[in-house]
Short mmCIF file of C-alpha atoms and ligand atoms in Angstrom, two decimals:
data_model
loop_
_atom_site.label_atom_id
_atom_site.label_comp_id
_atom_site.label_asym_id
_atom_site.label_seq_id
_atom_site.Cartn_x
_atom_site.Cartn_y
_atom_site.Cartn_z
CA MET Y 1 29.02 76.01 -220.26
CA THR Y 2 32.68 75.01 -220.31
CA ASP Y 3 34.95 74.23 -223.24
CA ALA Y 4 34.63 70.57 -222.45
CA SER Y 5 30.88 70.60 -222.79
CA ALA Y 6 31.00 72.33 -226.16
CA GLU Y 7 32.63 69.22 -227.64
CA LEU Y 8 29.86 66.93 -226.48
CA ARG Y 9 27.33 65.79 -229.01
CA ALA Y 10 24.68 63.32 -228.03
CA PRO Y 11 22.63 61.30 -230.52
CA GLU Y 12 19.28 62.87 -231.36
CA GLU Y 13 17.44 60.19 -229.43
CA VAL Y 14 19.29 61.04 -226.21
CA VAL Y 15 18.11 64.64 -226.60
CA ARG Y 16 14.54 63.52 -227.32
CA ILE Y 17 14.34 61.08 -224.39
CA THR Y 18 15.78 63.75 -222.10
CA ARG Y 19 13.21 66.28 -223.34
CA VAL Y 20 10.29 63.91 -222.81
CA LEU Y 21 11.40 63.17 -219.24
CA GLN Y 22 12.12 66.81 -218.44
CA ASP Y 23 8.70 67.83 -219.82
CA ALA Y 24 7.13 65.26 -217.53
CA GLY Y 25 8.87 67.00 -214.62
CA PHE Y 26 11.83 64.66 -214.09
CA GLU Y 27 15.37 65.97 -214.02
CA THR Y 28 17.45 63.86 -216.44
CA TRP Y 29 21.19 63.74 -217.14
CA THR Y 30 23.58 61.85 -219.37
CA VAL Y 31 26.17 60.07 -217.23
CA GLY Y 32 28.98 57.56 -217.07
CA GLY Y 33 30.99 56.01 -219.86
CA ALA Y 34 29.59 57.95 -222.82
CA VAL Y 35 30.23 61.34 -221.23
CA ARG Y 36 33.75 60.22 -220.29
CA ASP Y 37 34.48 58.85 -223.76
CA ALA Y 38 33.19 61.97 -225.48
CA LEU Y 39 35.21 64.22 -223.16
CA ALA Y 40 38.27 62.12 -223.91
CA GLY Y 41 37.69 62.67 -227.62
CA ARG Y 42 36.71 59.06 -228.29
CA THR Y 43 33.61 57.65 -229.88
CA PRO Y 44 31.20 56.93 -227.04
CA GLY Y 45 29.70 53.49 -226.64
CA ASP Y 46 26.37 53.23 -224.88
CA TRP Y 47 24.67 56.44 -223.85
CA ASP Y 48 23.21 56.04 -220.38
CA LEU Y 49 20.71 58.41 -218.82
CA ALA Y 50 20.16 59.06 -215.12
CA THR Y 51 16.84 60.47 -214.03
CA ALA Y 52 14.74 61.46 -211.05
CA ALA Y 53 11.90 59.43 -212.58
CA ARG Y 54 11.22 56.05 -210.96
CA PRO Y 55 11.19 52.96 -213.20
CA ARG Y 56 7.40 52.78 -213.26
CA ASP Y 57 7.31 56.45 -214.40
CA VAL Y 58 9.70 55.66 -217.24
CA GLN Y 59 7.63 52.62 -218.22
CA ARG Y 60 4.49 54.77 -218.22
CA ILE Y 61 5.97 57.68 -220.18
CA PHE Y 62 7.54 55.70 -223.03
CA ARG Y 63 5.63 53.31 -225.22
CA ARG Y 64 8.42 50.92 -226.04
CA THR Y 65 10.47 49.89 -223.01
CA VAL Y 66 12.41 46.85 -221.85
CA PRO Y 67 12.61 45.96 -218.13
CA VAL Y 68 16.41 45.65 -218.17
CA GLY Y 69 16.86 45.78 -214.40
CA VAL Y 70 13.86 47.42 -212.82
CA ALA Y 71 14.88 46.39 -209.29
CA HIS Y 72 18.11 48.35 -209.81
CA GLY Y 73 16.23 51.22 -211.39
CA THR Y 74 17.07 50.53 -215.04
CA VAL Y 75 14.54 50.62 -217.85
CA GLY Y 76 15.58 50.32 -221.48
CA VAL Y 77 13.91 52.83 -223.77
CA LEU Y 78 13.82 51.87 -227.44
CA GLY Y 79 14.82 54.83 -229.52
CA LYS Y 80 13.39 55.70 -232.92
CA ASP Y 81 16.84 54.90 -234.26
CA GLY Y 82 16.31 51.28 -233.24
CA ARG Y 83 18.85 51.47 -230.43
CA MET Y 84 18.14 50.94 -226.78
CA TYR Y 85 18.97 53.61 -224.23
CA GLU Y 86 19.24 52.69 -220.59
CA VAL Y 87 17.43 55.07 -218.32
CA THR Y 88 18.32 54.55 -214.66
CA THR Y 89 16.78 56.20 -211.65
CA PHE Y 90 19.21 58.27 -209.54
CA ARG Y 91 20.64 55.95 -206.91
CA ARG Y 92 22.76 56.00 -203.84
CA ASP Y 93 24.34 52.85 -202.52
CA VAL Y 94 23.81 52.50 -198.85
CA GLU Y 95 24.86 49.02 -197.85
CA THR Y 96 27.46 46.79 -199.40
CA ASP Y 97 28.72 43.33 -198.59
CA GLY Y 98 31.91 43.69 -200.58
CA ARG Y 99 30.32 42.14 -203.64
CA HIS Y 100 26.86 43.55 -204.17
CA ALA Y 101 25.59 47.00 -203.41
CA VAL Y 102 22.08 47.29 -202.02
CA VAL Y 103 20.52 50.02 -204.10
CA HIS Y 104 18.36 52.86 -202.87
CA PHE Y 105 16.87 55.43 -205.18
CA ALA Y 106 17.85 59.08 -204.79
CA ASP Y 107 16.47 62.42 -205.86
CA THR Y 108 19.50 64.34 -207.10
CA VAL Y 109 22.15 63.74 -209.69
CA GLU Y 110 24.80 64.69 -207.11
CA GLU Y 111 23.90 61.69 -204.97
CA ASP Y 112 24.05 59.52 -208.06
CA LEU Y 113 27.51 60.80 -208.98
CA GLN Y 114 28.72 60.26 -205.41
CA ARG Y 115 28.24 56.48 -205.62
CA ARG Y 116 30.22 56.11 -208.85
CA ASP Y 117 33.68 54.57 -208.83
CA PHE Y 118 36.10 57.05 -210.43
CA THR Y 119 36.00 60.77 -210.95
CA ILE Y 120 36.20 60.36 -214.74
CA ASN Y 121 33.09 58.15 -214.56
CA ALA Y 122 31.25 60.58 -212.31
CA VAL Y 123 30.59 63.47 -214.68
CA ALA Y 124 27.03 64.36 -215.68
CA TRP Y 125 26.11 66.30 -218.79
CA HIS Y 126 22.71 67.73 -219.58
CA ALA Y 127 21.65 67.07 -223.15
CA LEU Y 128 19.27 70.08 -223.27
CA THR Y 129 21.07 72.78 -221.29
CA ARG Y 130 24.52 71.33 -222.14
CA GLU Y 131 25.53 71.94 -218.54
CA LEU Y 132 28.33 69.80 -217.06
CA ARG Y 133 27.98 68.70 -213.45
CA ASP Y 134 31.39 67.62 -212.19
CA PRO Y 135 31.52 67.74 -208.39
CA HIS Y 136 34.51 65.35 -208.13
CA GLY Y 137 36.76 66.93 -210.74
CA GLY Y 138 36.55 64.24 -213.39
CA VAL Y 139 37.04 66.71 -216.25
CA PRO Y 140 40.34 68.08 -214.91
CA ASP Y 141 41.47 64.54 -214.04
CA LEU Y 142 40.82 63.42 -217.58
CA ARG Y 143 42.66 66.44 -218.92
CA ASP Y 144 45.62 65.84 -216.58
CA GLY Y 145 45.60 62.10 -217.18
CA VAL Y 146 44.80 60.96 -213.64
CA LEU Y 147 42.63 58.14 -212.44
CA ARG Y 148 41.31 58.45 -208.91
CA THR Y 149 38.34 57.18 -206.96
CA VAL Y 150 35.41 59.31 -205.95
CA GLY Y 151 36.08 59.77 -202.23
CA ASP Y 152 38.44 57.73 -200.05
CA PRO Y 153 39.97 54.94 -202.14
CA ARG Y 154 40.36 52.46 -199.27
CA GLU Y 155 36.71 52.83 -198.43
CA ARG Y 156 35.57 52.63 -202.03
CA PHE Y 157 37.65 49.51 -202.67
CA ARG Y 158 36.44 47.94 -199.44
CA GLU Y 159 32.87 48.48 -200.62
CA ASP Y 160 33.55 46.73 -203.91
CA ARG Y 161 36.91 45.12 -204.70
CA LEU Y 162 36.03 44.85 -208.37
CA ARG Y 163 36.74 48.58 -208.55
CA VAL Y 164 40.44 47.75 -208.17
CA LEU Y 165 40.38 45.79 -211.41
CA ARG Y 166 38.25 48.45 -213.08
CA ALA Y 167 40.84 51.05 -212.09
CA LEU Y 168 43.60 49.04 -213.80
CA ARG Y 169 41.52 48.67 -216.93
CA PHE Y 170 40.47 52.31 -217.18
CA ALA Y 171 44.00 53.54 -216.48
CA ALA Y 172 45.36 51.39 -219.32
CA ARG Y 173 42.53 52.15 -221.71
CA PHE Y 174 42.79 55.92 -221.32
CA ARG Y 175 46.51 55.98 -220.55
CA LEU Y 176 46.00 57.53 -217.17
CA ARG Y 177 48.38 57.36 -214.26
CA ILE Y 178 46.78 56.13 -211.10
CA ASP Y 179 46.71 58.67 -208.31
CA HIS Y 180 49.01 57.86 -205.40
CA ALA Y 181 46.36 57.17 -202.75
CA THR Y 182 44.23 55.16 -205.18
CA TRP Y 183 47.27 53.06 -206.13
CA ALA Y 184 48.24 52.46 -202.49
CA ALA Y 185 44.69 51.33 -201.74
CA ALA Y 186 44.71 49.06 -204.80
CA ARG Y 187 47.88 47.37 -203.55
CA GLU Y 188 46.35 46.91 -200.12
CA SER Y 189 43.33 45.29 -201.76
CA ALA Y 190 45.24 42.66 -203.73
CA PRO Y 191 45.02 39.90 -201.08
CA GLU Y 192 41.23 40.36 -200.96
CA LEU Y 193 40.67 39.99 -204.70
CA PRO Y 194 40.26 36.17 -204.71
CA ARG Y 195 37.00 36.75 -202.82
CA LEU Y 196 35.47 38.28 -205.93
CA SER Y 197 33.27 35.92 -207.90
CA ALA Y 198 35.05 34.07 -210.69
CA GLU Y 199 32.61 35.52 -213.21
CA ARG Y 200 33.41 39.14 -212.35
CA VAL Y 201 37.16 38.51 -212.44
CA ARG Y 202 36.83 36.72 -215.77
CA GLU Y 203 34.69 39.46 -217.33
CA GLU Y 204 37.21 42.09 -216.26
CA LEU Y 205 40.00 40.21 -217.99
CA LEU Y 206 37.91 39.83 -221.14
CA LYS Y 207 37.16 43.56 -221.10
CA VAL Y 208 40.88 44.25 -220.98
CA PHE Y 209 41.30 42.16 -224.13
CA ARG Y 210 38.35 43.80 -225.86
CA GLU Y 211 38.81 47.41 -224.82
CA VAL Y 212 42.46 48.12 -224.18
CA GLU Y 213 44.65 48.78 -227.20
CA ARG Y 214 47.65 47.11 -225.58
CA PRO Y 215 46.58 44.60 -222.94
CA SER Y 216 50.09 44.67 -221.46
CA ALA Y 217 49.40 48.18 -220.16
CA ALA Y 218 46.63 46.81 -217.94
CA LEU Y 219 48.37 43.54 -217.07
CA ARG Y 220 51.54 45.32 -215.96
CA LEU Y 221 49.32 47.19 -213.52
CA TYR Y 222 47.83 43.86 -212.37
CA GLU Y 223 51.40 42.78 -211.74
CA GLY Y 224 52.42 45.99 -209.99
CA CYS Y 225 49.58 46.06 -207.49
CA GLY Y 226 49.74 42.35 -206.66
CA ALA Y 227 46.54 41.34 -208.44
CA LEU Y 228 48.44 39.08 -210.81
CA ALA Y 229 49.90 37.08 -207.92
CA THR Y 230 46.59 36.64 -206.12
CA LEU Y 231 44.31 36.08 -209.12
CA TYR Y 232 46.59 34.58 -211.76
CA PRO Y 233 49.42 32.64 -210.07
CA GLU Y 234 50.05 30.73 -213.34
CA LEU Y 235 51.05 34.03 -214.97
CA GLN Y 236 52.91 35.31 -211.93
CA ALA Y 237 55.03 32.15 -212.12
CA CYS Y 238 56.32 33.27 -215.53
CA ILE Y 239 57.92 36.40 -214.11
CA GLY Y 240 61.70 36.10 -214.12
CA VAL Y 241 61.81 32.82 -216.05
CA PRO Y 242 64.50 33.65 -218.61
CA ASP Y 243 63.56 33.17 -222.25
CA GLY Y 244 65.36 34.79 -225.14
CA GLU Y 245 65.95 38.47 -224.58
CA GLY Y 246 63.71 38.77 -221.55
CA ASP Y 247 61.51 36.60 -219.38
CA VAL Y 248 58.51 34.44 -220.25
CA TRP Y 249 56.09 36.95 -218.74
CA SER Y 250 57.23 39.80 -220.96
CA HIS Y 251 57.05 37.53 -223.99
CA LEU Y 252 53.45 36.60 -223.11
CA LEU Y 253 52.53 40.27 -222.77
CA LYS Y 254 54.12 41.13 -226.11
CA THR Y 255 52.31 38.25 -227.79
CA ALA Y 256 48.94 39.42 -226.46
CA ASP Y 257 49.76 42.97 -227.61
CA ALA Y 258 50.70 41.70 -231.07
CA LEU Y 259 47.11 40.58 -231.69
CA PRO Y 260 44.91 43.44 -232.83
CA ARG Y 261 41.69 44.17 -230.96
CA ARG Y 262 39.60 42.63 -233.74
CA HIS Y 263 41.16 39.31 -232.73
CA ALA Y 264 40.48 39.98 -229.05
CA ALA Y 265 39.35 36.37 -228.57
CA LEU Y 266 42.88 35.20 -229.38
CA ARG Y 267 44.50 37.45 -226.82
CA LEU Y 268 43.69 34.98 -224.05
CA PRO Y 269 45.41 31.98 -225.67
CA ALA Y 270 48.23 34.35 -226.69
CA LEU Y 271 48.71 35.37 -223.06
CA LEU Y 272 48.69 31.74 -221.95
CA HIS Y 273 50.58 30.05 -224.76
CA ASP Y 274 53.91 29.72 -222.93
CA ILE Y 275 52.73 29.42 -219.31
CA GLY Y 276 54.03 25.84 -219.37
CA LYS Y 277 57.55 27.23 -219.52
CA ALA Y 278 57.42 28.09 -215.82
CA SER Y 279 57.29 24.44 -214.77
CA THR Y 280 59.55 23.10 -217.54
CA ALA Y 281 62.42 25.59 -217.35
CA GLU Y 282 64.70 23.05 -215.64
CA ALA Y 283 64.03 20.62 -218.49
CA GLY Y 284 64.86 23.17 -221.18
CA PHE Y 285 61.13 23.79 -221.79
CA ALA Y 286 60.59 20.20 -222.95
CA ASP Y 287 56.88 19.54 -223.53
CA HIS Y 288 56.05 23.05 -222.37
CA ALA Y 289 53.00 23.23 -224.68
CA ALA Y 290 51.40 20.22 -222.98
CA ALA Y 291 52.31 21.55 -219.52
CA GLY Y 292 50.86 24.91 -220.55
CA ALA Y 293 47.64 23.33 -221.76
CA ALA Y 294 47.22 21.64 -218.37
CA ALA Y 295 47.91 24.89 -216.49
CA ALA Y 296 45.55 26.81 -218.79
CA PHE Y 297 42.83 24.24 -218.20
CA GLY Y 298 43.11 24.69 -214.43
CA MET Y 299 43.05 28.46 -214.69
CA LEU Y 300 40.09 28.68 -217.07
CA ARG Y 301 38.12 26.18 -214.98
CA ARG Y 302 38.72 28.29 -211.91
CA LEU Y 303 37.48 31.35 -213.80
CA LYS Y 304 34.37 29.39 -214.84
CA PHE Y 305 34.87 29.82 -218.55
CA SER Y 306 32.37 27.79 -220.57
CA ASN Y 307 33.49 24.31 -221.64
CA ALA Y 308 33.61 25.44 -225.27
CA ASP Y 309 35.79 28.49 -224.54
CA THR Y 310 38.04 26.47 -222.25
CA ASP Y 311 38.51 23.67 -224.78
CA ARG Y 312 39.30 26.11 -227.53
CA ALA Y 313 41.90 28.08 -225.60
CA VAL Y 314 43.49 24.94 -224.14
CA HIS Y 315 43.76 23.34 -227.56
CA LEU Y 316 45.40 26.45 -229.02
CA VAL Y 317 47.93 26.47 -226.18
CA ALA Y 318 48.64 22.77 -226.74
CA GLN Y 319 49.10 23.24 -230.50
CA HIS Y 320 51.11 26.45 -230.56
CA SER Y 321 54.33 24.48 -230.94
CA GLY Y 322 55.14 21.61 -233.28
CA ILE Y 323 54.08 23.55 -236.36
CA PRO Y 324 55.61 21.88 -239.45
CA ALA Y 325 57.67 23.61 -242.14
CA SER Y 326 55.70 24.97 -245.07
CA ASP Y 327 57.76 22.89 -247.51
CA GLY Y 328 57.50 19.69 -245.50
CA PRO Y 329 56.16 16.47 -247.02
CA GLU Y 330 52.45 16.56 -247.77
CA PRO Y 331 51.54 13.60 -245.49
CA GLN Y 332 53.24 15.30 -242.58
CA LEU Y 333 51.20 18.45 -243.16
CA ARG Y 334 47.99 16.48 -243.47
CA ARG Y 335 48.78 14.65 -240.21
CA TRP Y 336 49.39 17.95 -238.47
CA LEU Y 337 46.11 19.33 -239.81
CA ARG Y 338 44.28 16.29 -238.46
CA LEU Y 339 45.81 16.91 -235.05
CA VAL Y 340 45.10 20.63 -234.99
CA GLY Y 341 41.70 20.51 -236.68
CA ALA Y 342 40.56 22.50 -239.69
CA GLY Y 343 38.53 24.82 -237.45
CA TYR Y 344 41.62 25.82 -235.47
CA VAL Y 345 44.37 26.07 -238.02
CA ARG Y 346 43.82 29.71 -238.91
CA ASP Y 347 43.95 30.72 -235.26
CA VAL Y 348 47.05 28.60 -234.66
CA LEU Y 349 48.75 30.50 -237.48
CA ARG Y 350 47.52 33.88 -236.21
CA LEU Y 351 48.99 33.02 -232.83
CA ARG Y 352 52.19 32.03 -234.56
CA VAL Y 353 52.40 35.41 -236.26
CA ALA Y 354 51.85 37.17 -232.92
CA ASP Y 355 54.47 34.93 -231.30
CA VAL Y 356 57.17 35.79 -233.84
CA ARG Y 357 56.21 39.46 -233.87
CA ALA Y 358 56.65 39.39 -230.09
CA ARG Y 359 60.11 38.04 -230.77
CA GLY Y 360 60.92 41.03 -232.91
CA ALA Y 361 59.78 40.03 -236.39
CA ARG Y 362 58.94 43.01 -238.59
CA GLU Y 363 57.55 43.06 -242.12
CA ARG Y 364 59.43 40.79 -244.55
CA ASP Y 365 60.93 38.83 -241.67
CA PRO Y 366 61.60 35.27 -242.88
CA ARG Y 367 59.53 33.87 -240.00
CA LEU Y 368 56.49 35.83 -241.16
CA ARG Y 369 57.04 34.78 -244.77
CA GLU Y 370 57.29 31.19 -243.64
CA THR Y 371 53.97 31.43 -241.79
CA ALA Y 372 52.35 33.02 -244.83
CA ALA Y 373 53.70 30.21 -247.02
CA LEU Y 374 52.34 27.62 -244.61
CA ARG Y 375 48.94 29.34 -244.62
CA ARG Y 376 48.82 29.16 -248.41
CA ARG Y 377 49.87 25.53 -248.44
CA VAL Y 378 47.29 24.64 -245.78
CA GLY Y 379 44.65 26.44 -247.85
CA ARG Y 380 45.46 24.27 -250.84
CA ILE Y 381 45.41 21.07 -248.80
CA LEU Y 382 42.07 21.95 -247.19
CA ALA Y 383 40.61 22.82 -250.61
CA SER Y 384 41.28 19.24 -251.69
CA ALA Y 385 39.00 18.07 -248.84
CA PRO Y 386 41.26 15.34 -247.48
CA ALA Y 387 39.98 12.67 -245.09
CA PHE Y 388 40.46 13.94 -241.54
CA THR Y 389 38.27 11.57 -239.57
CA LEU Y 390 37.13 7.95 -239.81
CA GLY Y 391 33.83 9.28 -241.10
CA ASP Y 392 35.59 10.77 -244.12
CA LEU Y 393 36.75 7.34 -245.32
CA ALA Y 394 35.14 5.91 -248.45
CA ILE Y 395 34.25 2.73 -246.57
CA GLY Y 396 32.83 2.23 -243.10
CA GLY Y 397 31.42 -0.40 -240.77
CA THR Y 398 28.88 -1.71 -243.26
CA GLU Y 399 31.47 -2.43 -245.93
CA LEU Y 400 33.85 -3.94 -243.41
CA ARG Y 401 31.16 -6.31 -242.15
CA GLN Y 402 30.52 -7.37 -245.74
CA LEU Y 403 34.22 -8.15 -245.95
CA GLY Y 404 33.76 -10.40 -242.95
CA ILE Y 405 35.03 -8.18 -240.17
CA PRO Y 406 32.82 -8.16 -237.09
CA ALA Y 407 32.05 -4.92 -235.30
CA GLY Y 408 34.43 -4.43 -232.38
CA PRO Y 409 37.92 -3.27 -231.51
CA VAL Y 410 39.51 -4.94 -234.55
CA MET Y 411 37.21 -3.02 -236.85
CA GLY Y 412 38.19 0.23 -235.15
CA GLU Y 413 41.83 -0.64 -235.51
CA ILE Y 414 41.40 -1.35 -239.23
CA LEU Y 415 39.59 1.94 -239.82
CA ARG Y 416 42.31 3.90 -238.02
CA ASP Y 417 44.91 2.14 -240.10
CA LEU Y 418 43.01 3.03 -243.29
CA LEU Y 419 42.92 6.68 -242.25
CA GLU Y 420 46.70 6.62 -241.87
CA ARG Y 421 47.06 5.07 -245.34
CA VAL Y 422 44.74 7.67 -246.84
CA THR Y 423 46.63 10.45 -245.06
CA ASP Y 424 49.78 9.22 -246.77
CA ASP Y 425 48.04 8.87 -250.12
CA PRO Y 426 44.59 10.48 -250.55
CA SER Y 427 44.09 8.71 -253.92
CA LEU Y 428 43.48 5.53 -251.92
CA ASN Y 429 40.25 6.90 -250.52
CA THR Y 430 37.90 4.92 -252.79
CA VAL Y 431 35.71 1.89 -252.03
CA GLU Y 432 37.79 -0.29 -254.36
CA ALA Y 433 41.22 0.69 -253.08
CA LEU Y 434 40.29 0.54 -249.40
CA SER Y 435 38.47 -2.81 -249.83
CA ALA Y 436 41.55 -4.20 -251.52
CA ILE Y 437 43.73 -3.07 -248.62
CA VAL Y 438 41.40 -4.72 -246.13
CA ARG Y 439 41.29 -7.97 -248.10
CA SER Y 440 45.07 -8.18 -248.33
CA ARG Y 441 45.32 -7.40 -244.64
CA ILE Y 442 43.00 -10.25 -243.59
CA GLY Y 443 44.43 -12.48 -246.27
CA SER Y 444 40.99 -13.08 -247.71
CA PRO Y 445 40.85 -15.89 -250.33
CA GLU Y 446 38.93 -13.51 -252.66
CA ASP Y 447 42.10 -11.47 -253.01
P1 ATP E 501 32.54 50.76 -220.60
O1 ATP E 501 32.87 51.54 -221.82
O2 ATP E 501 33.62 49.81 -220.19
O3 ATP E 501 31.18 50.16 -220.59
P2 ATP E 501 31.47 52.38 -218.51
O4 ATP E 501 31.99 53.53 -217.75
O5 ATP E 501 30.20 52.58 -219.27
O6 ATP E 501 32.63 51.86 -219.44
P3 ATP E 501 30.08 50.36 -217.07
O7 ATP E 501 30.63 49.16 -216.39
O8 ATP E 501 29.18 50.18 -218.23
O9 ATP E 501 31.34 51.22 -217.48
O10 ATP E 501 29.39 51.23 -215.95
C1 ATP E 501 28.69 52.43 -216.22
C2 ATP E 501 28.93 53.45 -215.12
O11 ATP E 501 28.44 52.93 -213.87
C3 ATP E 501 30.39 53.76 -214.88
O12 ATP E 501 30.83 54.82 -215.71
C4 ATP E 501 30.41 54.14 -213.42
O13 ATP E 501 30.00 55.48 -213.25
C5 ATP E 501 29.34 53.26 -212.82
N1 ATP E 501 29.85 52.00 -212.25
C6 ATP E 501 29.95 50.81 -212.89
N2 ATP E 501 30.45 49.86 -212.09
C7 ATP E 501 30.68 50.45 -210.90
C8 ATP E 501 31.18 50.00 -209.64
N3 ATP E 501 31.57 48.73 -209.45
N4 ATP E 501 31.22 50.90 -208.64
C9 ATP E 501 30.83 52.17 -208.81
N5 ATP E 501 30.36 52.66 -209.96
C10 ATP E 501 30.28 51.83 -211.01
MG1 MG E 502 29.10 50.94 -220.25
#
């Protein structure tokens, strides 16, 4: 037992599942991310087990199982603690087509470790004997702060190009420097990355936002190895575009970093918010938010984001500028809220805070106070439940028909006009007041 192993503590259920499998005659190890995290002194996420048992053995031995990915050897075992533990048969990858590995089961943990991507992910730990099995030197690499592939990096990246992006993420997440040969192979791989499926590329980016403390650490590596240019040309185009103290690209990185991990979903719009500056630099960044929204739309479509996620991010990019002053006239603020939408305004303001922090604002900066004041004012306006849509008006089509206005474009025009009037003066939003406005407008004799 080494020092490293002494620090490892698996949940009770991992020990129990291991014991049951061992008692049934199947060698079983804890592997992958949890071992790595624990060795790195971080709280492990999912505990994964690797075993000599075949999936049907695991399904027979445990009462409560879930067929997570039986074809790939993975069976979920429901622990007494209510959590699910993935138990995967030892595997070796024999054939690959650059995207998918064709899986073959194996009999030893060594074979299983051999197929794994990086040395730090290829350490096995035995929950009963507490033995560490580290044939590729993952423990010393973690200690020395080095990320390297298991085996020849060019070969490993050729087998699966996604490993390049995984390398960038793990290096940033654990603050590792990428070993020379691994880095050289990553750079060679950059032109091949667009062949990866959009979904895998997208999920990697989202994992950066969710898992890495400062996304810029990973994205600078994307830039350095050429992955930014081949996968995200919209972002690459921001490099060297002067803006304030630095360039647009560094401002985007700082803005993404300024959002804490609990707001990971906002890191994407933060990273994109100024991409429109690349194409509008000549024009002094005029209409850069609209240009950015269009560029963001194209990028998120290409990455096959859902319509809902795309719309949300694009809208936030479009609305990140044009934010009114907190002491502006009430109708102006209400109009802005209608444009932005009540469901977006908090995120627009969070982005605003990140944006000014990225431009150097520290506590008590007037820009932060201003945003806080605007948030309070917006809260008060929203609490008064103002009319935001035609449906919020006190009168609708029925009343207008009674006033003699036929359904059609004129009716729509009148309703939109009423919404503007009510936005200026919410006290007008009553049946009486709005009917009176309509009557005077059509010059009705009743008036
Ligand atoms: P995370 O905390 O991000 O989940 P993880 O190490 O658990 O980190 P997973 O993607 O869940 O990452 O994969 C689990 C393990 O499977 C990895 O630790 C690694 O050993 C192996 N692995 C995953 N993807 C690959 C790949 N593309 N090529 C080789 N091995 C891989
Ligand atoms: Mg994992």
